[in-house]
mmCIF file of N, CA, C and O in Angstrom:
data_model
loop_
_atom_site.group_PDB
_atom_site.id
_atom_site.type_symbol
_atom_site.label_atom_id
_atom_site.label_comp_id
_atom_site.label_asym_id
_atom_site.label_seq_id
_atom_site.Cartn_x
_atom_site.Cartn_y
_atom_site.Cartn_z
ATOM 1 N N UNK A 4 7.973 -24.555 20.306
ATOM 2 C CA UNK A 4 7.590 -24.024 20.572
ATOM 3 C C UNK A 4 7.825 -22.573 21.348
ATOM 4 O O UNK A 4 8.194 -22.255 20.112
ATOM 5 N N UNK A 5 6.892 -22.271 22.536
ATOM 6 C CA UNK A 5 7.514 -20.839 22.329
ATOM 7 C C UNK A 5 8.554 -20.330 23.289
ATOM 8 O O UNK A 5 9.352 -19.142 22.260
ATOM 9 N N UNK A 6 9.011 -20.866 24.180
ATOM 10 C CA UNK A 6 10.436 -20.765 23.598
ATOM 11 C C UNK A 6 11.843 -21.225 22.662
ATOM 12 O O UNK A 6 12.597 -19.739 22.982
ATOM 13 N N UNK A 7 11.366 -21.533 22.300
ATOM 14 C CA UNK A 7 12.108 -22.076 21.120
ATOM 15 C C UNK A 7 11.408 -20.372 20.004
ATOM 16 O O UNK A 7 13.124 -19.750 19.566
ATOM 17 N N UNK A 8 11.033 -19.921 20.119
ATOM 18 C CA UNK A 8 10.670 -18.277 19.105
ATOM 19 C C UNK A 8 11.057 -17.248 20.401
ATOM 20 O O UNK A 8 11.350 -16.464 19.474
ATOM 21 N N UNK A 9 11.132 -17.068 21.534
ATOM 22 C CA UNK A 9 11.220 -16.110 22.170
ATOM 23 C C UNK A 9 13.527 -15.845 21.594
ATOM 24 O O UNK A 9 13.862 -14.785 22.143
ATOM 25 N N UNK A 10 13.446 -17.819 22.429
ATOM 26 C CA UNK A 10 15.159 -17.450 21.639
ATOM 27 C C UNK A 10 15.950 -17.162 20.488
ATOM 28 O O UNK A 10 16.253 -15.729 20.917
ATOM 29 N N UNK A 11 14.714 -17.069 19.697
ATOM 30 C CA UNK A 11 14.713 -17.160 18.625
ATOM 31 C C UNK A 11 15.087 -15.287 17.852
ATOM 32 O O UNK A 11 15.452 -14.477 17.579
ATOM 33 N N UNK A 12 14.261 -14.694 18.437
ATOM 34 C CA UNK A 12 13.333 -13.227 18.665
ATOM 35 C C UNK A 12 14.748 -13.325 19.408
ATOM 36 O O UNK A 12 15.285 -11.778 19.514
ATOM 37 N N UNK A 13 15.331 -13.193 20.915
ATOM 38 C CA UNK A 13 16.568 -12.484 22.021
ATOM 39 C C UNK A 13 18.294 -12.770 20.361
ATOM 40 O O UNK A 13 18.462 -11.600 20.655
ATOM 41 N N UNK A 14 18.048 -13.486 19.518
ATOM 42 C CA UNK A 14 19.072 -13.346 19.463
ATOM 43 C C UNK A 14 18.858 -12.073 17.843
ATOM 44 O O UNK A 14 19.577 -12.000 17.311
ATOM 45 N N UNK A 15 18.004 -12.467 17.020
ATOM 46 C CA UNK A 15 17.978 -11.785 16.277
ATOM 47 C C UNK A 15 17.762 -9.920 16.085
ATOM 48 O O UNK A 15 18.143 -9.471 15.825
ATOM 49 N N UNK A 16 16.419 -9.356 16.914
ATOM 50 C CA UNK A 16 16.373 -8.758 17.279
ATOM 51 C C UNK A 16 17.565 -7.436 18.004
ATOM 52 O O UNK A 16 17.186 -6.365 17.106
ATOM 53 N N UNK A 17 18.397 -7.668 18.015
ATOM 54 C CA UNK A 17 18.948 -7.032 18.546
ATOM 55 C C UNK A 17 20.028 -6.084 16.425
ATOM 56 O O UNK A 17 20.518 -5.159 16.782
ATOM 57 N N UNK A 18 20.186 -7.446 15.823
ATOM 58 C CA UNK A 18 21.195 -6.880 14.912
ATOM 59 C C UNK A 18 20.113 -6.508 13.874
ATOM 60 O O UNK A 18 20.180 -6.517 12.955
ATOM 61 N N UNK A 19 18.769 -5.770 13.644
ATOM 62 C CA UNK A 19 17.745 -5.604 13.295
ATOM 63 C C UNK A 19 18.048 -4.885 13.203
ATOM 64 O O UNK A 19 16.898 -3.017 14.012
ATOM 65 N N UNK A 20 18.127 -3.527 12.140
ATOM 66 C CA UNK A 20 18.570 -2.220 11.748
ATOM 67 C C UNK A 20 17.491 -1.183 12.188
ATOM 68 O O UNK A 20 16.305 -1.536 12.011
ATOM 69 N N UNK A 21 17.629 -0.319 13.402
ATOM 70 C CA UNK A 21 16.562 0.405 12.948
ATOM 71 C C UNK A 21 16.683 1.447 12.818
ATOM 72 O O UNK A 21 16.853 2.607 13.694
ATOM 73 N N UNK A 22 16.974 2.090 11.779
ATOM 74 C CA UNK A 22 17.426 3.655 11.155
ATOM 75 C C UNK A 22 15.669 4.693 11.459
ATOM 76 O O UNK A 22 14.976 4.344 11.245
ATOM 77 N N UNK A 23 16.673 6.131 11.848
ATOM 78 C CA UNK A 23 15.641 7.352 11.692
ATOM 79 C C UNK A 23 15.365 7.066 10.565
ATOM 80 O O UNK A 23 13.840 8.131 10.257
ATOM 81 N N UNK A 24 15.626 6.960 9.677
ATOM 82 C CA UNK A 24 14.688 7.314 7.781
ATOM 83 C C UNK A 24 12.807 6.634 8.134
ATOM 84 O O UNK A 24 12.431 6.525 6.995
ATOM 85 N N UNK A 25 13.069 5.655 8.357
ATOM 86 C CA UNK A 25 11.708 4.842 8.550
ATOM 87 C C UNK A 25 10.761 6.400 8.607
ATOM 88 O O UNK A 25 9.494 6.063 8.568
ATOM 89 N N UNK A 26 11.232 6.870 10.136
ATOM 90 C CA UNK A 26 10.117 7.525 11.243
ATOM 91 C C UNK A 26 10.167 9.383 10.380
ATOM 92 O O UNK A 26 11.845 9.861 10.353
ATOM 93 N N UNK A 27 9.649 9.716 10.112
ATOM 94 C CA UNK A 27 10.190 10.945 9.927
ATOM 95 C C UNK A 27 8.593 11.470 10.748
ATOM 96 O O UNK A 27 7.315 11.794 10.752
ATOM 97 N N UNK A 28 9.408 12.757 11.487
ATOM 98 C CA UNK A 28 7.675 13.666 12.637
ATOM 99 C C UNK A 28 7.525 14.544 10.775
ATOM 100 O O UNK A 28 8.152 14.798 9.958
ATOM 101 N N UNK A 29 6.762 15.975 11.082
ATOM 102 C CA UNK A 29 6.000 16.708 10.551
ATOM 103 C C UNK A 29 6.947 17.737 10.882
ATOM 104 O O UNK A 29 7.303 18.277 9.245
ATOM 105 N N UNK A 30 7.796 17.819 11.427
ATOM 106 C CA UNK A 30 8.964 19.297 10.818
ATOM 107 C C UNK A 30 9.824 17.771 10.180
ATOM 108 O O UNK A 30 10.735 19.668 10.156
ATOM 109 N N UNK A 31 9.952 17.753 9.541
ATOM 110 C CA UNK A 31 11.263 16.231 9.099
ATOM 111 C C UNK A 31 10.869 17.005 8.464
ATOM 112 O O UNK A 31 11.755 16.484 7.199
ATOM 113 N N UNK A 32 10.270 16.868 7.213
ATOM 114 C CA UNK A 32 9.469 16.153 6.858
ATOM 115 C C UNK A 32 10.144 17.399 5.286
ATOM 116 O O UNK A 32 9.399 18.836 5.294
ATOM 117 N N UNK A 33 10.401 17.691 4.438
ATOM 118 C CA UNK A 33 9.960 17.930 3.087
ATOM 119 C C UNK A 33 11.598 19.677 3.331
ATOM 120 O O UNK A 33 12.144 19.292 4.119
ATOM 121 N N UNK A 34 11.313 20.690 3.385
ATOM 122 C CA UNK A 34 12.313 21.810 3.153
ATOM 123 C C UNK A 34 12.247 22.600 4.830
ATOM 124 O O UNK A 34 10.209 22.473 4.632
ATOM 125 N N UNK A 35 12.626 23.372 5.634
ATOM 126 C CA UNK A 35 11.819 23.386 6.001
ATOM 127 C C UNK A 35 11.768 25.105 5.835
ATOM 128 O O UNK A 35 11.384 25.841 4.754
ATOM 129 N N UNK A 36 11.092 25.687 6.767
ATOM 130 C CA UNK A 36 9.550 26.825 6.385
ATOM 131 C C UNK A 36 10.967 28.466 6.624
ATOM 132 O O UNK A 36 10.687 28.117 7.792
ATOM 133 N N UNK A 37 10.686 28.888 6.415
ATOM 134 C CA UNK A 37 11.258 30.242 6.098
ATOM 135 C C UNK A 37 10.212 31.606 6.777
ATOM 136 O O UNK A 37 11.184 32.307 6.332
ATOM 137 N N UNK A 38 9.530 31.217 6.223
ATOM 138 C CA UNK A 38 7.481 31.907 5.678
ATOM 139 C C UNK A 38 6.509 32.006 6.582
ATOM 140 O O UNK A 38 6.703 30.815 6.558
ATOM 141 N N UNK A 39 5.980 32.413 6.212
ATOM 142 C CA UNK A 39 3.905 32.687 7.210
ATOM 143 C C UNK A 39 2.967 33.331 6.674
ATOM 144 O O UNK A 39 3.649 34.455 6.531
ATOM 145 N N UNK A 40 2.403 32.735 6.635
ATOM 146 C CA UNK A 40 1.283 33.398 4.947
ATOM 147 C C UNK A 40 -0.402 33.548 6.213
ATOM 148 O O UNK A 40 -0.338 32.333 6.351
ATOM 149 N N UNK A 41 -0.853 34.372 5.791
ATOM 150 C CA UNK A 41 -2.623 34.839 6.485
ATOM 151 C C UNK A 41 -3.162 34.212 4.474
ATOM 152 O O UNK A 41 -2.758 35.343 4.499
ATOM 153 N N UNK A 42 -4.144 33.438 4.827
ATOM 154 C CA UNK A 42 -4.762 34.193 3.667
ATOM 155 C C UNK A 42 -6.416 35.046 4.372
ATOM 156 O O UNK A 42 -6.351 34.384 5.227
ATOM 157 N N UNK A 43 -6.794 35.374 3.184
ATOM 158 C CA UNK A 43 -8.183 36.214 3.939
ATOM 159 C C UNK A 43 -9.194 35.629 3.760
ATOM 160 O O UNK A 43 -9.464 34.434 2.979
ATOM 161 N N UNK A 44 -10.279 35.406 4.874
ATOM 162 C CA UNK A 44 -10.981 34.960 4.854
ATOM 163 C C UNK A 44 -12.145 34.002 3.527
ATOM 164 O O UNK A 44 -11.847 33.589 3.099
ATOM 165 N N UNK A 45 -12.142 35.823 3.152
ATOM 166 C CA UNK A 45 -12.724 35.331 1.697
ATOM 167 C C UNK A 45 -11.922 34.760 -0.190
ATOM 168 O O UNK A 45 -12.372 34.340 -0.770
ATOM 169 N N UNK A 46 -10.458 35.318 0.618
ATOM 170 C CA UNK A 46 -9.675 33.979 -0.656
ATOM 171 C C UNK A 46 -10.058 33.592 -1.335
ATOM 172 O O UNK A 46 -10.854 31.786 -0.670
ATOM 173 N N UNK A 47 -9.807 33.514 -2.873
ATOM 174 C CA UNK A 47 -9.831 31.944 -3.556
ATOM 175 C C UNK A 47 -9.254 30.780 -3.945
ATOM 176 O O UNK A 47 -8.019 31.495 -3.790
ATOM 177 N N UNK A 48 -8.674 29.940 -3.774
ATOM 178 C CA UNK A 48 -8.397 28.689 -4.650
ATOM 179 C C UNK A 48 -7.271 28.968 -5.565
ATOM 180 O O UNK A 48 -6.399 29.280 -5.390
ATOM 181 N N UNK A 49 -7.776 30.166 -6.560
ATOM 182 C CA UNK A 49 -7.186 29.962 -7.371
ATOM 183 C C UNK A 49 -6.147 31.986 -6.790
ATOM 184 O O UNK A 49 -5.193 32.283 -7.254
ATOM 185 N N UNK A 50 -6.660 32.583 -6.208
ATOM 186 C CA UNK A 50 -5.804 34.104 -5.398
ATOM 187 C C UNK A 50 -4.673 32.870 -4.149
ATOM 188 O O UNK A 50 -3.200 33.668 -4.894
ATOM 189 N N UNK A 51 -5.102 31.657 -4.417
ATOM 190 C CA UNK A 51 -4.163 31.389 -2.968
ATOM 191 C C UNK A 51 -3.347 30.379 -3.543
ATOM 192 O O UNK A 51 -1.992 30.819 -3.097
ATOM 193 N N UNK A 52 -3.833 29.798 -4.782
ATOM 194 C CA UNK A 52 -2.195 29.390 -5.258
ATOM 195 C C UNK A 52 -1.942 30.413 -6.458
ATOM 196 O O UNK A 52 -1.204 30.127 -6.831
ATOM 197 N N UNK A 53 -2.177 31.268 -6.794
ATOM 198 C CA UNK A 53 -1.668 32.019 -7.387
ATOM 199 C C UNK A 53 -0.489 33.127 -6.892
ATOM 200 O O UNK A 53 0.887 33.403 -7.732
ATOM 201 N N UNK A 54 -0.218 33.321 -5.199
ATOM 202 C CA UNK A 54 -0.030 34.014 -4.965
ATOM 203 C C UNK A 54 1.249 32.490 -4.384
ATOM 204 O O UNK A 54 2.203 33.024 -4.508
ATOM 205 N N UNK A 55 1.418 30.991 -4.533
ATOM 206 C CA UNK A 55 2.027 30.812 -3.694
ATOM 207 C C UNK A 55 3.269 31.055 -4.580
ATOM 208 O O UNK A 55 3.737 30.767 -5.039
ATOM 209 N N UNK A 56 2.654 30.409 -6.493
ATOM 210 C CA UNK A 56 3.128 29.856 -7.513
ATOM 211 C C UNK A 56 4.191 31.318 -7.433
ATOM 212 O O UNK A 56 5.030 31.256 -8.434
ATOM 213 N N UNK A 57 3.561 32.943 -7.869
ATOM 214 C CA UNK A 57 3.800 34.514 -7.774
ATOM 215 C C UNK A 57 5.518 34.289 -7.197
ATOM 216 O O UNK A 57 6.168 35.131 -7.881
ATOM 217 N N UNK A 58 5.512 33.654 -6.089
ATOM 218 C CA UNK A 58 6.534 33.800 -5.126
ATOM 219 C C UNK A 58 7.093 32.672 -4.865
ATOM 220 O O UNK A 58 8.175 32.481 -4.411
ATOM 221 N N UNK A 59 6.954 31.756 -6.010
ATOM 222 C CA UNK A 59 8.142 30.229 -5.873
ATOM 223 C C UNK A 59 8.010 29.490 -4.918
ATOM 224 O O UNK A 59 8.955 29.376 -4.597
ATOM 225 N N UNK A 60 6.853 29.746 -3.887
ATOM 226 C CA UNK A 60 6.862 29.023 -2.037
ATOM 227 C C UNK A 60 6.303 27.790 -2.042
ATOM 228 O O UNK A 60 5.284 27.772 -3.852
ATOM 229 N N UNK A 61 6.315 27.164 -1.628
ATOM 230 C CA UNK A 61 6.084 26.321 -1.657
ATOM 231 C C UNK A 61 5.557 25.514 -0.325
ATOM 232 O O UNK A 61 5.366 26.102 0.815
ATOM 233 N N UNK A 62 3.731 25.110 0.494
ATOM 234 C CA UNK A 62 3.501 25.353 2.026
ATOM 235 C C UNK A 62 3.392 24.120 2.133
ATOM 236 O O UNK A 62 3.659 22.890 1.448
ATOM 237 N N UNK A 63 3.936 24.144 3.369
ATOM 238 C CA UNK A 63 5.012 23.800 4.279
ATOM 239 C C UNK A 63 3.861 22.796 5.584
ATOM 240 O O UNK A 63 4.467 21.859 5.728
ATOM 241 N N UNK A 64 3.375 24.175 5.921
ATOM 242 C CA UNK A 64 3.350 22.781 6.618
ATOM 243 C C UNK A 64 1.741 24.205 6.557
ATOM 244 O O UNK A 64 1.431 25.669 7.041
ATOM 245 N N UNK A 65 0.907 23.662 7.836
ATOM 246 C CA UNK A 65 -0.415 24.817 8.313
ATOM 247 C C UNK A 65 -1.952 23.370 8.228
ATOM 248 O O UNK A 65 -2.184 23.050 7.395
ATOM 249 N N UNK A 66 -2.966 24.389 8.042
ATOM 250 C CA UNK A 66 -3.030 26.158 9.654
ATOM 251 C C UNK A 66 -2.543 25.839 10.793
ATOM 252 O O UNK A 66 -2.767 24.556 10.621
ATOM 253 N N UNK A 67 -2.698 27.136 11.770
ATOM 254 C CA UNK A 67 -1.628 26.867 12.417
ATOM 255 C C UNK A 67 -2.836 26.612 13.323
ATOM 256 O O UNK A 67 -3.981 27.461 12.595
ATOM 257 N N UNK A 68 -2.648 27.508 14.370
ATOM 258 C CA UNK A 68 -4.131 28.147 15.283
ATOM 259 C C UNK A 68 -4.169 29.087 14.599
ATOM 260 O O UNK A 68 -5.912 28.899 15.374
ATOM 261 N N UNK A 69 -3.645 29.399 14.456
ATOM 262 C CA UNK A 69 -3.844 31.121 13.957
ATOM 263 C C UNK A 69 -4.496 31.414 11.991
ATOM 264 O O UNK A 69 -4.096 32.132 11.983
ATOM 265 N N UNK A 70 -4.390 30.276 11.977
ATOM 266 C CA UNK A 70 -4.672 30.044 10.768
ATOM 267 C C UNK A 70 -3.976 30.599 9.536
ATOM 268 O O UNK A 70 -4.092 30.675 8.155
ATOM 269 N N UNK A 71 -2.468 30.522 9.985
ATOM 270 C CA UNK A 71 -1.460 30.853 9.282
ATOM 271 C C UNK A 71 -1.232 29.617 8.320
ATOM 272 O O UNK A 71 -1.092 28.292 8.664
ATOM 273 N N UNK A 72 -0.156 29.537 7.244
ATOM 274 C CA UNK A 72 0.189 28.269 6.956
ATOM 275 C C UNK A 72 1.411 28.595 6.319
ATOM 276 O O UNK A 72 2.390 29.317 5.909
ATOM 277 N N UNK A 73 2.780 27.390 6.300
ATOM 278 C CA UNK A 73 4.227 27.838 6.656
ATOM 279 C C UNK A 73 5.122 27.759 5.954
ATOM 280 O O UNK A 73 4.032 26.710 4.692
ATOM 281 N N UNK A 74 5.591 28.779 4.904
ATOM 282 C CA UNK A 74 5.512 28.274 3.900
ATOM 283 C C UNK A 74 7.541 28.429 3.394
ATOM 284 O O UNK A 74 7.972 28.933 4.586
ATOM 285 N N UNK A 75 8.055 27.625 2.318
ATOM 286 C CA UNK A 75 9.727 28.150 2.511
ATOM 287 C C UNK A 75 10.187 27.955 1.261
ATOM 288 O O UNK A 75 8.838 28.491 -0.647
ATOM 289 N N UNK A 76 10.178 29.654 1.205
ATOM 290 C CA UNK A 76 10.343 30.361 0.143
ATOM 291 C C UNK A 76 11.760 30.195 -0.678
ATOM 292 O O UNK A 76 12.417 30.131 0.959
ATOM 293 N N UNK A 77 12.137 30.266 -1.853
ATOM 294 C CA UNK A 77 13.377 30.508 -2.022
ATOM 295 C C UNK A 77 14.350 30.827 -1.335
ATOM 296 O O UNK A 77 15.080 30.904 -1.166
ATOM 297 N N UNK A 78 13.931 33.169 -1.381
ATOM 298 C CA UNK A 78 14.450 34.167 -1.232
ATOM 299 C C UNK A 78 13.439 34.097 0.112
ATOM 300 O O UNK A 78 13.161 34.527 -0.974
ATOM 301 N N UNK A 79 13.719 34.363 1.415
ATOM 302 C CA UNK A 79 12.684 35.053 2.780
ATOM 303 C C UNK A 79 13.478 37.027 2.368
ATOM 304 O O UNK A 79 13.342 37.132 3.390
ATOM 305 N N UNK A 80 13.612 37.117 1.362
ATOM 306 C CA UNK A 80 13.677 39.006 1.448
ATOM 307 C C UNK A 80 12.463 39.145 1.832
ATOM 308 O O UNK A 80 11.738 38.946 0.946
ATOM 309 N N UNK A 81 12.687 41.407 2.000
ATOM 310 C CA UNK A 81 11.995 42.371 2.146
ATOM 311 C C UNK A 81 11.285 41.889 0.681
ATOM 312 O O UNK A 81 9.864 42.038 1.053
ATOM 313 N N UNK A 82 12.067 41.553 -0.659
ATOM 314 C CA UNK A 82 11.608 42.228 -1.795
ATOM 315 C C UNK A 82 10.947 40.763 -1.569
ATOM 316 O O UNK A 82 9.377 41.699 -1.807
ATOM 317 N N UNK A 83 10.715 39.097 -1.591
ATOM 318 C CA UNK A 83 9.658 38.247 -1.576
ATOM 319 C C UNK A 83 8.373 38.870 -0.592
ATOM 320 O O UNK A 83 6.960 38.788 -1.428
ATOM 321 N N UNK A 84 8.339 39.364 0.484
ATOM 322 C CA UNK A 84 8.249 39.258 0.699
ATOM 323 C C UNK A 84 6.572 40.674 1.155
ATOM 324 O O UNK A 84 5.627 40.484 0.820
ATOM 325 N N UNK A 85 7.288 41.716 -0.045
ATOM 326 C CA UNK A 85 6.229 42.461 0.246
ATOM 327 C C UNK A 85 5.353 42.213 -0.992
ATOM 328 O O UNK A 85 4.284 42.073 -1.570
ATOM 329 N N UNK A 86 5.945 41.854 -2.207
ATOM 330 C CA UNK A 86 5.188 41.307 -3.248
ATOM 331 C C UNK A 86 4.778 39.589 -3.433
ATOM 332 O O UNK A 86 3.510 40.165 -3.807
ATOM 333 N N UNK A 87 5.037 38.859 -2.427
ATOM 334 C CA UNK A 87 3.026 38.473 -1.194
ATOM 335 C C UNK A 87 2.297 39.421 -1.115
ATOM 336 O O UNK A 87 1.242 38.703 -0.766
ATOM 337 N N UNK A 88 2.642 39.785 -0.470
ATOM 338 C CA UNK A 88 1.934 41.192 0.371
ATOM 339 C C UNK A 88 0.981 42.172 -0.383
ATOM 340 O O UNK A 88 -0.229 42.433 -0.576
ATOM 341 N N UNK A 89 1.079 41.728 -1.307
ATOM 342 C CA UNK A 89 0.426 42.640 -2.359
ATOM 343 C C UNK A 89 -0.413 41.540 -3.728
ATOM 344 O O UNK A 89 -1.083 42.760 -4.062
ATOM 345 N N UNK A 90 -0.366 40.171 -3.430
ATOM 346 C CA UNK A 90 -0.712 39.914 -3.709
ATOM 347 C C UNK A 90 -2.581 39.440 -3.305
ATOM 348 O O UNK A 90 -2.557 40.010 -1.733
ATOM 349 N N UNK A 91 -3.084 39.196 -3.973
ATOM 350 C CA UNK A 91 -5.505 39.471 -4.151
ATOM 351 C C UNK A 91 -5.089 37.610 -2.657
ATOM 352 O O UNK A 91 -4.354 37.065 -2.865
ATOM 353 N N UNK A 92 -5.976 38.231 -1.711
ATOM 354 C CA UNK A 92 -5.635 37.293 -1.284
ATOM 355 C C UNK A 92 -4.687 36.734 0.133
ATOM 356 O O UNK A 92 -5.365 35.908 0.732
ATOM 357 N N UNK A 93 -4.075 37.623 0.359
ATOM 358 C CA UNK A 93 -2.778 37.753 0.924
ATOM 359 C C UNK A 93 -3.071 39.060 2.384
ATOM 360 O O UNK A 93 -2.838 39.873 2.092
ATOM 361 N N UNK A 94 -3.420 38.164 3.771
ATOM 362 C CA UNK A 94 -3.061 39.461 4.614
ATOM 363 C C UNK A 94 -2.443 40.052 4.999
ATOM 364 O O UNK A 94 -1.757 41.236 5.824
ATOM 365 N N UNK A 95 -1.388 38.843 6.025
ATOM 366 C CA UNK A 95 0.471 38.960 5.837
ATOM 367 C C UNK A 95 0.919 38.245 5.404
ATOM 368 O O UNK A 95 0.620 36.549 4.802
ATOM 369 N N UNK A 96 2.776 38.660 5.519
ATOM 370 C CA UNK A 96 3.243 37.831 5.529
ATOM 371 C C UNK A 96 4.788 37.742 5.851
ATOM 372 O O UNK A 96 5.053 39.435 5.799
ATOM 373 N N UNK A 97 5.642 36.882 6.547
ATOM 374 C CA UNK A 97 6.277 37.648 7.726
ATOM 375 C C UNK A 97 7.712 37.295 7.441
ATOM 376 O O UNK A 97 7.200 35.252 6.839
ATOM 377 N N UNK A 98 8.200 36.686 7.505
ATOM 378 C CA UNK A 98 9.561 35.936 6.560
ATOM 379 C C UNK A 98 10.057 35.114 8.849
ATOM 380 O O UNK A 98 9.856 35.733 9.876
ATOM 381 N N UNK A 99 10.609 34.277 8.846
ATOM 382 C CA UNK A 99 10.558 33.019 10.122
ATOM 383 C C UNK A 99 12.441 32.969 10.397
ATOM 384 O O UNK A 99 12.552 32.511 11.630
ATOM 385 N N UNK A 100 13.074 33.977 9.376
ATOM 386 C CA UNK A 100 14.313 33.327 9.288
ATOM 387 C C UNK A 100 14.618 34.977 10.549
ATOM 388 O O UNK A 100 14.364 35.774 11.106
ATOM 389 N N UNK A 101 15.409 34.491 11.560
ATOM 390 C CA UNK A 101 15.692 35.262 12.522
ATOM 391 C C UNK A 101 16.660 36.607 12.015
ATOM 392 O O UNK A 101 16.831 36.691 10.642
ATOM 393 N N UNK A 102 16.598 37.706 12.451
ATOM 394 C CA UNK A 102 17.186 39.102 12.046
ATOM 395 C C UNK A 102 18.327 39.139 12.299
ATOM 396 O O UNK A 102 18.780 38.443 13.855
ATOM 397 N N UNK A 103 19.563 40.172 11.777
ATOM 398 C CA UNK A 103 20.666 39.840 12.240
ATOM 399 C C UNK A 103 20.480 41.199 13.102
ATOM 400 O O UNK A 103 19.415 41.852 13.416
ATOM 401 N N UNK A 104 21.517 40.920 13.995
ATOM 402 C CA UNK A 104 21.527 41.113 15.218
ATOM 403 C C UNK A 104 21.801 42.631 15.756
ATOM 404 O O UNK A 104 22.730 42.796 14.120
ATOM 405 N N UNK A 105 21.333 43.704 15.187
ATOM 406 C CA UNK A 105 22.403 44.924 15.136
ATOM 407 C C UNK A 105 24.056 45.266 15.527
ATOM 408 O O UNK A 105 24.596 45.427 16.734
#
């Protein structure tokens, strides 16, 4: 009967594990972004993939409202960003890591 089924749920449900591993928000999956890049409107797929490959970057999000993409760079230092900026098809490359206080 319905009452018996409700009783089973009342007894079993508190023991069902509700671990957070089943649910992942967009920001929780994969490595954290440490750089942002914007590609030129005329950039080809080959230029985009070449820039990502040459810098060792992984695309982890985007496009944002400003048509930028979030990247996970192995090291988001000034040299890596400068190399990325020099790649054909890239119009912007900036670090998302906090600047050290002066």
